[in-house]
Structures are given as C-alpha cells and as structure tokens.
C-alpha cells in the first residue's frame, strides 16, 4: 500500500526538528521522501486536516497477557496483590495468552502505541497475536528459577528473531530476586555468546534492593554488572531505587532505564528519579507495565506522570520538560527495543506512526502542540494508528483481522473460568 | 424530551448501590422511575448495548476562561509562570471569556463532566456561555484586592441565582493572601447576611500558609474561620497543606475540600493528604483547576491522580480506594456545589449523566466496572454526556448550538492578539 497524507502537521522527532506542515508519504512499509508528484499510484490519499503525525509511541515495558487481571485485585497492598495474581497466572491455559495479548494490542492501538516490549509467558502466543494483528512486538525473555530455562531462551532467540518482520526477541530474565546466581551467570554467558543486550526488572522496590544488598553486598545493578550481564548493553525496568553509582553504571554501559510511573504509583512503589537520570546522561524510555498493576495501557497518562511526578519530586515545575517526555515515549523506546528504524519519521524508516486529532477542545488553542500532546493529550485524540505501513486503527475502528467483541468475550471467559 | 435508555448498566451512585442492569428513563430534565411501559411517548429510545450510565462528573474547581493559556507557559517554576499568565489575563477583552469558556465546556463534555464550579472574571460571559451551551455552571465569587468588590458580589448573588435554571452563584473570594482583612470581614458579613457558604483557594502552597502564619499567626483555615467566614459552610480549593487542626475545622463546619491533583502535580505544589482527610471525616470533591496549570480538563486523569498520589504518599497501595474517588467525582462535587439534586441517578434528580463505552479494550474484561472507570477510564470511553435532560455530546459530536471550528478559531485569535 502507498498512502499519502496531505494537509498534515508533522513532528518527525528527528533531533532539532519542530512541527512542520506538509505531506508525509508512506510507500509499502516505509516512510518515503515527500516531494512534488512523482507518478506514485496512491492506494489512499488522506486529508489530515491539519492534524498531527508523529512516530508511534513505543511501550518499552509491559506484560500484555495480564489483561485478564485488570481490576481484579486493586486497592490492596503489594504483597496481597501478588498473592492474588500469581495463582491466577498459574491457571493460564494454552491459547489464553493469545487472546489476552490481542486485547492489549487493541488498547495499545487506541493509545497510539505502535510497538511493545513484552515480557510474559507463552512467547509463541504473543508472537502469533502480534503477527496476526499486524502489530510490532519485541519479546523480552523472562526466565527465572520457576519458569523456563536457558536452553529455552536460546530457542526463543533463534525462533523469534526470524519469525516475522514484526517480531523480534531480546535476552531477558525476570529479576535478580527470582533468579539463582547460577542462572544469572548463565544469562550473562548468553549475552556474551550472542554479544547481545539484556533486560530485566531492576530496583522496582526498596525491598528488592535491600534483599540484593543482603544477598550479594551490592545493588542489583552493581551485582548484575559484576557478572558481565551488561557488557553488550541492555537495561532495566522501573529503576525507582537506583543510586548514583547505579546511574553511573547505566551511563557507562549505555543501558536503558525504562520508567513505569503509572504502575509505580498504583502499587505505591515510589517515584523513579528521572530528572536525576537525565542529568546523569542515562538513556530513558517509557512503559506502562502490565494491566494488572497499572491498570490501563495509556501512554498519555504515562507521559503526564513521567513529567508530573518529577516536578513533584524535584519541587520544581520546570523539571522534566514535555519535549524530553515525548522523546522518551517515541525515539527512546524504539532505540531501547532495538527498533532503530522505527524511532523517527525520517524517510527510510518504518511507517509506524500515529495521527492525533487537533480538532478537539483539549488540543486548542495551538500555543504549543508538543506540550498539548504531553499535558493535555488523551486516547480520544488518536485518529489513526499505523504499524509497518498498515492502518490498524482509524476513527475508532480496529483493522486487526478479528472482531473486537469476540476478543472481549474470550477474555471475560478466560477470567471467569479461573475464579 | 423524553428519553429511554435500555440494555444499560447503571451505577446510580446512591449509597450502597452497585452496578445494575436495566432501563433508565429521562422525562423532561429529570430522571423518572423506570418500570413497565406506561404509555410515555419517547422522543428517543437508546440501546445502551450494556454500556454504563452514571451521574455526570462534577468539576468542583476550575477557571474555565483560562483555556487561552493552555500550553502557553509550561515547564516553568510557579513564580515565572504567574509572571507570564497575569499580564495576559489583564489583556482579556469583552467577549473573550465567553468563547474561552465555551471551549472549556466542550472539553468538559468530552470528559463526562456535566457541571462546573467556575471561579473567573467576567461572570456575565461565563453564565451566558453555560446557558447558551446548555451546560450547568455554578459561579464562584472571586473578589480580591485588585478585582471586583463586595457590592459587585451582591449584585452577582442576586443576578446569577435567578439567571437561568442552569446557572447559580456561590459566595467566594480569591484567597486570603490576595484580600485585605477589611475585605475578608466584609465577605464574612455577606456570608452571615445570606446565611450562605463561602469558597476560596486555601493552603495550595507552603508559601501561602507561611505568609498567613506570619500575617495573622494562624493558618488560612483558622484565620478565616475566626472571622466567621464559614459559619454557614463552604470550603476550600487545593488544601495541600492543611494541618490536623485545619481538618478539624473542616469537619466541624462541614466544609468541602476540593482537591486538584493534576494542577498540584504540574506546578509542583505537593500532594493533598486526602486519605488523612477521609479518615478525619472531611467531605471531599474533585476539580481540574484551570487549563493554564493542569493543562487538560480530564476527570479520568484527575480520578487516577486522586487515588494514585495517595497510594504514593501513604506508601500503601490500599489507600484511597477507587469507589471513594468515584463518589468524590460525582456525589461529592454535586453537594459541594449546592447541586443536591444532581448527585445521583435517583428518580426525581436532574438528568445530568454520562454513558461510558464498555465496548473498548481498556474497559475489558469486566472484573470490576467501577475500578475500570477510575483506573483505566479515558475520555475515549465517553459516548454520551447529558445535562438537564439534553444530550450535549454524543459519539464525538457536540450539540451546543455552535460550530466547534468557529470556537477553536476564536480562541486562537484571542491568544494570538495578546502575544
């Protein structure tokens, strides 16, 4: 498909570029240089009516398959919450995660998210859900003492890095506190074998950091780094309790800190010191975490929280300006996930983009469009979400090869069967 | 107009009532008891398709006319922000606030808000905007040393309490720190004369409280109460820095604390201790504050922040459960604003309601509908907003007797003329 957007406002997110007005051309699955008519036969020509095109948001940490636990065990202390969630996950049957992931993908599309970094069980079902919907997913390994093992990790590496152009796999494990030293050393060996980055939950709670200090005399970041885990990069999810020395390791190794403010708020985990990380030169990306803890998969909420909580924490309304948040949510996420050709709307990049409706009261007046997106934006503004050149969501309609009502029915059935 | 909703899920917000399934009848501007067919001629019969009807949200503190400053001066410390906003407000011309308020009303409708408590200049234009759009507004006096005076306040009381069934007026002043003692004593005398409640900004920042302590040796709450200001009730906006003695005054006088978490976050003001207030028996309502500081007028964001920030502050994920937030956002707000017949969907009450689309991925599965609304809800879920029996917003279309594009054009023109 060749699609021409005209009368558009465009924020390519290329460094230094502001909002421009004009055309954006999509040829096949790629952004093409726009110019005077060149004889291209357009499958669709879309009058953007002055609406904003920008790169799709990248949800750089989530557990999509947990949709069945949305609003299942809220308003409970973390420990009670875990006690309710874990046994439910143990009841997942083959096929469940496929449908639960499709539900999450639908929600991503309503929020302008075009790719996710998904750490969950049943990678075969996640990969199939993404490929079937036309959604881009990066699977993250989630090995731990109880689930999966290193041979399985290598199998995933081989299988999902050649599964579909929309699917890839990155090495990962659940967390320091759920893995034996032997398992972690094995993971580090894999990182060396494949010369590949490794991602994991890192310093989400104070308890986790204290436990690691007690076990190994080091913070999770320092301990994992001492095993050679990050010799080829990677990163951490949450990072609420990273200290200055941890940040220096992140900076030196070029690790990504993926912040999850909605989940950290709702589970009362704390506020990750993003402004301090920015100042320390640490690379940032943004994620929703899973729908059991967040509970929604809404990048507009996440973006507001990413800046708002910093302003509170720093006692400074100028902390974490909106343009840095927008960068994390698009460019940062793409690069963290190894999707370096999905980061901006530069010609040649994948056509993963969103059109935001500026003809809505929350986007008016047009004093500063980028700030409007971060501070006032809402799912309601998402007119169109395109992944790899295909429009998967437009004006409230899903084009994912499945009936939404059937997916809702299946997801209710899945949770009802487990009560 | 008589409108019958069928196949609905209904959350009336009456005490102890959960979500029920059935019909909701609107006759004229009121909720009518639903039952077997009674010969009523329906102007519309709406198949709710299992979607949720609940009372409209009540935005219990805002400055609607500030829409022109949305995204105008963000990411700046409070002091610099004020320095940029005040001179712009001084440039407002007759007619401006009418259009700026209509823009805000549109945004309220997209968020399921059916009434607002509006403290801003040019009350004649606010009242006309609300009446023309069919929106319910409660004007709050905003007298201070620089703007308006007590005779004007009395004129407003007389005029706007008999202006239109959708408009009312409640006594109010800007804040302790912008009013002389003489002016405050005059306000308290008006409260006594009309036996009426008084609202004001109260303890929004630490600086404000410290200033009052220095001036009067008392907190703003204690000082104002000592003048007899709250002998007939009323309340305060923000309340970030209320101490235990202040809370006791709030409880004893039956004062409303209207929290504004979005604004308090964005301006780095702090977190109001809502859970403590609940525990102390203080009545709570919710507001967005104005669009210059928030910047959006989105009750879904406000509701998430109202609970999320408490969980963080209390270091307890069970703090401020979702059902209490929903109560603040609907019942609490209505009662704070003197709209006691707009609080629930009980028969006889005004038909001020919202229909939320549950056929959306963020509302599935249906583990707990009320929690879904608070934790996962979005403007995208607002299918229909009805005020006083009239549908003002449905499926993305506004029915407010004006062209949205014309309002956008005017609002851009207003800010452009002031740069």
PDB file of N, CA, C and O in Angstrom, chain A residues 6 33 40 44 72 76 117 124 135 139 180 188 193 195 203 279 299 308 332 338 344 354 375 394 407 409:
ATOM      1  N   UNK A   6      -1.793  14.414   3.312  1.00  0.00           N
ATOM      2  CA  UNK A   6      -1.554  15.827   2.962  1.00  0.00           C
ATOM      3  C   UNK A   6      -2.305  16.729   3.935  1.00  0.00           C
ATOM      4  O   UNK A   6      -3.119  16.263   4.719  1.00  0.00           O
ATOM      5  N   UNK A  33      10.548   9.872   1.017  1.00  0.00           N
ATOM      6  CA  UNK A  33      10.711  11.331   0.950  1.00  0.00           C
ATOM      7  C   UNK A  33       9.518  11.934   0.211  1.00  0.00           C
ATOM      8  O   UNK A  33       9.174  11.476  -0.876  1.00  0.00           O
ATOM      9  N   UNK A  40       3.717   8.274  -8.386  1.00  0.00           N
ATOM     10  CA  UNK A  40       3.298   7.176  -7.500  1.00  0.00           C
ATOM     11  C   UNK A  40       1.789   6.977  -7.601  1.00  0.00           C
ATOM     12  O   UNK A  40       1.026   7.947  -7.598  1.00  0.00           O
ATOM     13  N   UNK A  44      -4.286   5.208  -1.023  1.00  0.00           N
ATOM     14  CA  UNK A  44      -5.152   6.150  -0.301  1.00  0.00           C
ATOM     15  C   UNK A  44      -4.463   7.495  -0.207  1.00  0.00           C
ATOM     16  O   UNK A  44      -3.251   7.571  -0.003  1.00  0.00           O
ATOM     17  N   UNK A  72      -8.796  -6.721  38.922  1.00  0.00           N
ATOM     18  CA  UNK A  72      -9.121  -7.965  39.609  1.00  0.00           C
ATOM     19  C   UNK A  72      -8.717  -7.895  41.081  1.00  0.00           C
ATOM     20  O   UNK A  72      -9.375  -8.467  41.941  1.00  0.00           O
ATOM     21  N   UNK A  76      -5.111  -2.969  47.049  1.00  0.00           N
ATOM     22  CA  UNK A  76      -4.552  -3.878  48.033  1.00  0.00           C
ATOM     23  C   UNK A  76      -3.048  -3.631  48.127  1.00  0.00           C
ATOM     24  O   UNK A  76      -2.428  -3.283  47.136  1.00  0.00           O
ATOM     25  N   UNK A 117       7.340  -3.867  24.157  1.00  0.00           N
ATOM     26  CA  UNK A 117       8.468  -4.682  24.627  1.00  0.00           C
ATOM     27  C   UNK A 117       7.828  -5.567  25.697  1.00  0.00           C
ATOM     28  O   UNK A 117       7.564  -5.128  26.816  1.00  0.00           O
ATOM     29  N   UNK A 124       5.218 -17.975  22.215  1.00  0.00           N
ATOM     30  CA  UNK A 124       4.652 -18.369  20.922  1.00  0.00           C
ATOM     31  C   UNK A 124       3.307 -17.696  20.690  1.00  0.00           C
ATOM     32  O   UNK A 124       2.989 -17.268  19.572  1.00  0.00           O
ATOM     33  N   UNK A 135       0.793  -6.072  14.441  1.00  0.00           N
ATOM     34  CA  UNK A 135       1.405  -5.203  15.449  1.00  0.00           C
ATOM     35  C   UNK A 135       2.874  -5.580  15.654  1.00  0.00           C
ATOM     36  O   UNK A 135       3.237  -6.747  15.548  1.00  0.00           O
ATOM     37  N   UNK A 139       9.777  -9.342  21.933  1.00  0.00           N
ATOM     38  CA  UNK A 139       9.656 -10.224  23.086  1.00  0.00           C
ATOM     39  C   UNK A 139      10.893 -10.077  23.956  1.00  0.00           C
ATOM     40  O   UNK A 139      12.017 -10.015  23.452  1.00  0.00           O
ATOM     41  N   UNK A 180      18.594 -17.607  40.528  1.00  0.00           N
ATOM     42  CA  UNK A 180      19.797 -18.040  41.247  1.00  0.00           C
ATOM     43  C   UNK A 180      21.033 -17.423  40.603  1.00  0.00           C
ATOM     44  O   UNK A 180      21.005 -16.992  39.447  1.00  0.00           O
ATOM     45  N   UNK A 188      24.365 -14.194  31.662  1.00  0.00           N
ATOM     46  CA  UNK A 188      25.493 -13.344  31.257  1.00  0.00           C
ATOM     47  C   UNK A 188      26.312 -14.040  30.173  1.00  0.00           C
ATOM     48  O   UNK A 188      26.794 -13.400  29.221  1.00  0.00           O
ATOM     49  N   UNK A 193      27.785 -14.781  24.439  1.00  0.00           N
ATOM     50  CA  UNK A 193      27.717 -15.659  23.264  1.00  0.00           C
ATOM     51  C   UNK A 193      27.104 -14.929  22.069  1.00  0.00           C
ATOM     52  O   UNK A 193      27.608 -14.994  20.951  1.00  0.00           O
ATOM     53  N   UNK A 195      26.605 -11.621  21.972  1.00  0.00           N
ATOM     54  CA  UNK A 195      27.012 -10.202  22.014  1.00  0.00           C
ATOM     55  C   UNK A 195      25.771  -9.323  22.015  1.00  0.00           C
ATOM     56  O   UNK A 195      25.606  -8.425  21.171  1.00  0.00           O
ATOM     57  N   UNK A 203      15.382  -2.798  40.595  1.00  0.00           N
ATOM     58  CA  UNK A 203      15.192  -1.775  41.632  1.00  0.00           C
ATOM     59  C   UNK A 203      13.809  -1.145  41.582  1.00  0.00           C
ATOM     60  O   UNK A 203      13.651   0.067  41.695  1.00  0.00           O
ATOM     61  N   UNK A 279      20.036  14.135  33.998  1.00  0.00           N
ATOM     62  CA  UNK A 279      21.220  14.929  34.322  1.00  0.00           C
ATOM     63  C   UNK A 279      22.477  14.066  34.304  1.00  0.00           C
ATOM     64  O   UNK A 279      23.564  14.538  33.967  1.00  0.00           O
ATOM     65  N   UNK A 299      -0.586   5.669  26.987  1.00  0.00           N
ATOM     66  CA  UNK A 299       0.661   6.428  27.004  1.00  0.00           C
ATOM     67  C   UNK A 299       0.452   7.899  27.338  1.00  0.00           C
ATOM     68  O   UNK A 299       1.405   8.569  27.745  1.00  0.00           O
ATOM     69  N   UNK A 308       5.030  14.915  35.450  1.00  0.00           N
ATOM     70  CA  UNK A 308       4.404  15.464  36.655  1.00  0.00           C
ATOM     71  C   UNK A 308       5.077  14.996  37.933  1.00  0.00           C
ATOM     72  O   UNK A 308       5.355  15.795  38.838  1.00  0.00           O
ATOM     73  N   UNK A 332      13.273   7.229  22.278  1.00  0.00           N
ATOM     74  CA  UNK A 332      13.950   6.457  23.323  1.00  0.00           C
ATOM     75  C   UNK A 332      13.482   5.019  23.327  1.00  0.00           C
ATOM     76  O   UNK A 332      14.286   4.078  23.294  1.00  0.00           O
ATOM     77  N   UNK A 338      15.677  -1.931  20.298  1.00  0.00           N
ATOM     78  CA  UNK A 338      16.403  -2.410  19.116  1.00  0.00           C
ATOM     79  C   UNK A 338      15.672  -2.116  17.815  1.00  0.00           C
ATOM     80  O   UNK A 338      15.953  -2.728  16.786  1.00  0.00           O
ATOM     81  N   UNK A 344      12.058   7.632  14.364  1.00  0.00           N
ATOM     82  CA  UNK A 344      11.553   8.925  13.894  1.00  0.00           C
ATOM     83  C   UNK A 344      10.800   8.723  12.582  1.00  0.00           C
ATOM     84  O   UNK A 344      10.770   7.612  12.040  1.00  0.00           O
ATOM     85  N   UNK A 354       1.345   7.680  14.254  1.00  0.00           N
ATOM     86  CA  UNK A 354       0.024   7.963  14.805  1.00  0.00           C
ATOM     87  C   UNK A 354      -0.425   9.331  14.294  1.00  0.00           C
ATOM     88  O   UNK A 354       0.406  10.209  14.062  1.00  0.00           O
ATOM     89  N   UNK A 375       0.736  17.245  27.914  1.00  0.00           N
ATOM     90  CA  UNK A 375      -0.007  17.697  29.095  1.00  0.00           C
ATOM     91  C   UNK A 375      -1.515  17.536  28.973  1.00  0.00           C
ATOM     92  O   UNK A 375      -2.198  17.427  29.989  1.00  0.00           O
ATOM     93  N   UNK A 394      -8.443   3.258  13.062  1.00  0.00           N
ATOM     94  CA  UNK A 394      -8.793   4.549  12.461  1.00  0.00           C
ATOM     95  C   UNK A 394     -10.215   4.917  12.855  1.00  0.00           C
ATOM     96  O   UNK A 394     -11.134   4.112  12.681  1.00  0.00           O
ATOM     97  N   UNK A 407     -13.062 -10.911  20.887  1.00  0.00           N
ATOM     98  CA  UNK A 407     -11.903 -10.856  21.796  1.00  0.00           C
ATOM     99  C   UNK A 407     -12.363 -10.525  23.219  1.00  0.00           C
ATOM    100  O   UNK A 407     -11.918 -11.141  24.193  1.00  0.00           O
ATOM    101  N   UNK A 409     -15.260 -11.175  24.509  1.00  0.00           N
ATOM    102  CA  UNK A 409     -15.969 -12.353  25.018  1.00  0.00           C
ATOM    103  C   UNK A 409     -14.971 -13.392  25.527  1.00  0.00           C
ATOM    104  O   UNK A 409     -15.101 -13.926  26.629  1.00  0.00           O
TER     105      UNK A 409
END
